[in-house]
Amino acid sequence: MVRDPAVCGQFYPGERESLLRDLDKMIPERSDKIDAIGAVSPHAGYMYSGAVAGEVYARLKPRRTYIVLSPNHSGYGVRFASCAEAWRTPLGDIDVDGDILSAMKSHTNLIEEDKTAHVFEHSIEVQLPFIQKTAPSAKIVPLTVKFGNLSELQEVSEAIVSAVAERKRDTVIISSSDMTHYESRRSASRKDKMAIQKVLELDPEGLFEVVERNNISMCGYIPTVMMLMCARGLNAEKAELIKYADSGDVTGDTQQVVGYAGIIVY
């Protein structure tokens, strides 16, 4: 069984050669790779956020397994939904690391297999060509997250950390997230700086609080909280803002922008 792409030809090119050309433009050659534990990467259409995502993946040391945490935009499916099928893109199929996924599920009952949560969800899918380009033999563990309180997020995060430790897997945890949506550049920049600062401080609880308190429309803040919880469990020491941009850089409209941040945790 294969999870077919939902936004191929919309968010990114549907033809292999065209997609490869775009990836070559978006992912610069970098020798200063980071031995990362986690990262935040945006998930809008490549014309808007691809340059930010490309900078992130250019700096990541390739891994054997990419655990990709994402929001659930459609609302379908369970709260913490995995999908064990291979995922198809124009670059081919990318397999799920079933060993890591099984280990995660052994540590929590919150993670459930639910394909319906993934059928229309784009925020994991748009990460995959970047992974396939920079780490062609890698596998993924896809997990969409609707919502959860801090104790539940901690439980799932501890399950991920335990699975990585037990299997001794060469792993990075990607949080797929855009930042503030459809506010002026001035407002979006102000709000996004608050959220980004909490990520840079490796403060998951602080990020949860600042987003909730300031009504920051960061769609993947829950996955990012979880990534930071995992990073803390895996002894992360610092985080680096790789690139920040917004949709106005492309459209010229600075009154209704979406913000994009690329951050690496190590």
Coordinates of C-alpha atoms in Angstrom, one line a residue:
M1 CA 0.0 0.0 0.0
V2 CA 1.2 3.5 -0.8
R3 CA 0.0 6.9 0.4
D4 CA -0.5 8.9 -2.9
P5 CA 0.4 12.5 -3.0
A6 CA -2.3 15.0 -2.3
V7 CA -0.8 18.3 -3.4
C8 CA 1.7 17.2 -6.1
G9 CA 1.4 19.7 -9.0
Q10 CA 0.0 22.3 -6.7
F11 CA 2.4 23.0 -3.8
Y12 CA 5.4 21.6 -5.8
P13 CA 6.0 20.4 -9.3
G14 CA 4.4 17.1 -10.4
E15 CA 7.1 16.1 -12.8
R16 CA 10.3 14.5 -11.6
E17 CA 12.7 16.6 -13.7
S18 CA 11.0 19.9 -12.9
L19 CA 10.9 19.0 -9.2
L20 CA 14.6 18.2 -9.2
R21 CA 15.4 21.5 -11.0
D22 CA 13.5 23.4 -8.3
L23 CA 15.2 21.5 -5.5
D24 CA 18.6 22.2 -7.0
K25 CA 17.7 25.9 -6.9
M26 CA 16.3 25.9 -3.4
I27 CA 18.9 23.7 -1.6
P28 CA 22.3 25.5 -1.7
E29 CA 25.6 23.6 -1.5
R30 CA 26.8 23.8 2.1
S31 CA 29.8 22.2 3.7
D32 CA 28.9 23.4 7.3
K33 CA 26.4 20.6 8.0
I34 CA 24.9 20.5 11.5
D35 CA 24.6 17.3 13.5
A36 CA 21.0 18.1 14.3
I37 CA 18.5 16.6 16.8
G38 CA 15.6 18.5 15.4
A39 CA 14.4 21.2 13.1
V40 CA 11.5 23.5 12.1
S41 CA 10.8 23.6 8.4
P42 CA 7.9 25.4 6.6
H43 CA 5.3 23.6 4.4
A44 CA 3.7 26.2 2.1
G45 CA 4.0 26.0 -1.7
Y46 CA 7.6 25.9 -2.8
M47 CA 7.4 29.3 -4.5
Y48 CA 6.7 30.8 -1.1
S49 CA 8.6 28.8 1.5
G50 CA 10.8 26.5 -0.5
A51 CA 13.9 28.7 -0.1
V52 CA 13.5 28.6 3.7
A53 CA 13.0 24.8 3.8
G54 CA 15.9 24.4 1.3
E55 CA 18.3 26.3 3.6
V56 CA 17.3 24.0 6.5
Y57 CA 17.9 20.8 4.6
A58 CA 21.1 22.1 3.2
R59 CA 22.5 22.4 6.7
L60 CA 21.2 19.1 8.1
K61 CA 23.6 16.2 8.2
P62 CA 21.8 13.4 6.4
R63 CA 20.1 10.9 8.6
R64 CA 18.8 7.4 8.3
T65 CA 15.4 8.2 9.7
Y66 CA 13.4 11.5 9.7
I67 CA 10.6 11.6 12.2
V68 CA 8.2 14.2 10.7
L69 CA 5.7 15.8 13.1
S70 CA 3.0 17.9 11.5
P71 CA -0.3 19.7 12.3
N72 CA -3.6 18.3 11.0
H73 CA -5.2 21.0 8.8
S74 CA -8.1 18.8 7.6
G75 CA -9.4 17.8 11.0
Y76 CA -9.8 14.2 9.8
G77 CA -8.7 11.3 11.9
V78 CA -7.4 10.7 15.4
R79 CA -5.3 13.2 17.4
F80 CA -1.9 11.5 17.1
A81 CA -2.1 9.7 13.8
S82 CA 0.7 7.6 12.2
C83 CA 0.7 6.2 8.7
A84 CA 2.8 3.1 8.0
E85 CA 2.4 3.0 4.3
A86 CA 5.1 4.1 1.9
W87 CA 4.7 7.7 0.7
R88 CA 4.9 8.5 -3.0
T89 CA 6.3 11.6 -4.6
P90 CA 7.5 12.3 -8.2
L91 CA 11.0 11.3 -6.9
G92 CA 9.7 7.8 -6.0
D93 CA 8.5 6.1 -2.9
I94 CA 9.9 6.7 0.6
D95 CA 9.4 3.9 3.1
V96 CA 8.3 4.3 6.7
D97 CA 10.7 3.1 9.4
G98 CA 8.3 0.6 10.9
D99 CA 10.8 -0.4 13.6
I100 CA 10.9 3.0 15.1
L101 CA 7.2 3.5 14.7
S102 CA 6.5 0.2 16.5
A103 CA 8.9 1.2 19.3
M104 CA 7.1 4.5 19.7
K105 CA 3.7 2.9 19.9
S106 CA 5.0 0.5 22.6
H107 CA 5.6 3.4 24.9
T108 CA 2.2 5.2 24.5
N109 CA -1.4 4.4 23.6
L110 CA -1.9 7.9 22.2
I111 CA -0.3 7.1 18.8
E112 CA -2.8 5.4 16.5
E113 CA -2.6 4.2 12.9
D114 CA -5.0 6.3 10.9
K115 CA -4.7 6.9 7.2
T116 CA -7.6 9.3 7.1
A117 CA -5.6 11.9 9.0
H118 CA -3.0 11.8 6.2
V119 CA -5.0 11.6 3.0
F120 CA -5.5 15.3 2.4
E121 CA -2.7 16.6 4.7
H122 CA 0.1 18.4 2.9
S123 CA 2.5 19.4 5.7
I124 CA 4.4 16.1 5.8
E125 CA 4.2 15.6 2.1
V126 CA 6.0 18.8 1.1
Q127 CA 8.9 17.9 3.3
L128 CA 9.6 14.6 1.5
P129 CA 11.2 15.8 -1.7
F130 CA 13.7 17.7 0.4
I131 CA 14.5 14.6 2.3
Q132 CA 14.7 12.4 -0.8
K133 CA 17.1 14.9 -2.4
T134 CA 19.4 15.3 0.6
A135 CA 19.2 11.8 2.1
P136 CA 18.1 9.5 -0.7
S137 CA 18.2 6.3 1.3
A138 CA 16.4 7.7 4.4
K139 CA 13.1 6.4 5.8
I140 CA 10.4 8.5 7.6
V141 CA 8.1 8.2 10.6
P142 CA 5.1 10.5 9.8
L143 CA 2.9 11.7 12.6
T144 CA 0.1 14.3 12.4
V145 CA -1.0 16.0 15.6
K146 CA -4.3 17.7 16.1
F147 CA -4.0 19.0 19.7
G148 CA -3.0 17.8 23.2
N149 CA -2.3 19.2 26.6
L150 CA 1.3 19.5 27.8
S151 CA 1.3 16.2 29.6
E152 CA 0.0 14.3 26.6
L153 CA 2.6 16.0 24.3
Q154 CA 5.3 15.1 26.8
E155 CA 4.1 11.4 26.8
V156 CA 4.3 11.1 23.1
S157 CA 7.6 13.0 23.0
E158 CA 9.1 10.6 25.6
A159 CA 7.9 7.7 23.5
I160 CA 9.8 9.1 20.5
V161 CA 12.9 9.6 22.6
S162 CA 12.7 6.1 24.0
A163 CA 12.2 4.6 20.6
V164 CA 15.3 6.4 19.2
A165 CA 17.4 5.4 22.2
E166 CA 16.3 1.7 22.1
R167 CA 16.8 1.3 18.4
K168 CA 20.0 3.4 18.4
R169 CA 18.8 5.0 15.2
D170 CA 20.5 7.9 13.3
T171 CA 17.5 10.2 13.5
V172 CA 16.4 13.8 13.2
I173 CA 12.9 15.1 14.3
I174 CA 11.3 17.6 11.8
S175 CA 8.5 19.9 12.9
S176 CA 6.6 21.0 9.8
S177 CA 5.2 24.4 10.5
D178 CA 4.5 27.8 9.1
M179 CA 4.4 30.9 11.3
T180 CA 1.8 33.7 11.6
H181 CA -0.9 33.6 8.9
Y182 CA -2.5 36.5 7.1
E183 CA -1.5 39.5 9.1
S184 CA 0.6 42.5 8.2
R185 CA 4.3 42.0 7.9
R186 CA 4.8 44.2 10.9
S187 CA 2.4 42.2 13.1
A188 CA 3.6 38.8 11.8
S189 CA 7.2 39.7 12.4
R190 CA 6.5 40.9 16.0
K191 CA 4.5 37.7 16.8
D192 CA 6.9 35.4 15.1
K193 CA 9.9 36.8 16.9
M194 CA 8.2 35.9 20.2
A195 CA 7.6 32.3 19.1
I196 CA 11.0 31.9 17.5
Q197 CA 12.7 33.1 20.7
K198 CA 11.1 30.4 22.7
V199 CA 12.4 27.8 20.2
L200 CA 15.9 29.3 20.3
E201 CA 15.7 29.0 24.1
L202 CA 14.7 25.3 23.8
D203 CA 11.6 26.1 25.9
P204 CA 8.6 23.9 24.7
E205 CA 6.4 25.0 27.6
G206 CA 7.3 28.6 26.9
L207 CA 6.4 28.3 23.2
F208 CA 3.1 26.7 24.1
E209 CA 2.3 29.6 26.4
V210 CA 3.4 32.4 24.2
V211 CA 1.5 31.1 21.2
E212 CA -1.7 30.6 23.2
R213 CA -1.4 33.9 25.1
N214 CA -0.7 36.0 22.0
N215 CA -3.0 34.2 19.6
I216 CA -0.1 33.5 17.2
S217 CA -1.4 31.5 14.2
M218 CA 1.6 29.3 14.0
C219 CA -0.1 26.2 12.6
G220 CA 2.5 23.7 13.7
Y221 CA 3.2 25.0 17.2
I222 CA 2.1 21.7 18.8
P223 CA 4.5 19.6 16.7
T224 CA 7.2 22.2 17.4
V225 CA 6.5 21.9 21.2
M226 CA 6.9 18.1 20.8
M227 CA 10.1 18.5 18.8
L228 CA 11.5 20.6 21.5
M229 CA 10.5 18.2 24.2
C230 CA 12.2 15.4 22.2
A231 CA 15.3 17.6 21.8
R232 CA 15.4 18.2 25.5
G233 CA 15.2 14.4 26.1
L234 CA 18.0 13.9 23.6
N235 CA 20.2 16.5 25.4
A236 CA 20.1 19.3 22.9
E237 CA 22.2 22.3 23.8
K238 CA 21.3 25.1 21.3
A239 CA 19.1 26.2 18.4
E240 CA 19.9 28.3 15.4
L241 CA 17.6 30.4 13.2
I242 CA 18.7 29.5 9.7
K243 CA 16.3 31.7 7.8
Y244 CA 13.1 33.8 8.2
A245 CA 11.0 35.1 5.4
D246 CA 7.3 35.8 4.6
S247 CA 5.1 35.4 1.6
G248 CA 5.3 39.1 0.9
D249 CA 8.9 38.6 -0.3
V250 CA 7.3 36.8 -3.3
T251 CA 3.9 38.4 -3.8
G252 CA 4.9 42.0 -2.8
D253 CA 1.8 42.1 -0.5
T254 CA 3.0 43.0 3.0
Q255 CA -0.5 43.6 4.4
Q256 CA -1.5 39.9 4.4
V257 CA 1.6 37.7 4.8
V258 CA 2.4 34.2 6.1
G259 CA 5.7 33.9 8.0
Y260 CA 8.2 31.1 7.4
A261 CA 11.0 30.1 9.8
G262 CA 13.8 27.6 9.4
I263 CA 15.4 26.6 12.7
I264 CA 17.8 23.8 13.6
V265 CA 18.2 22.3 17.1
Y266 CA 21.4 20.5 18.1

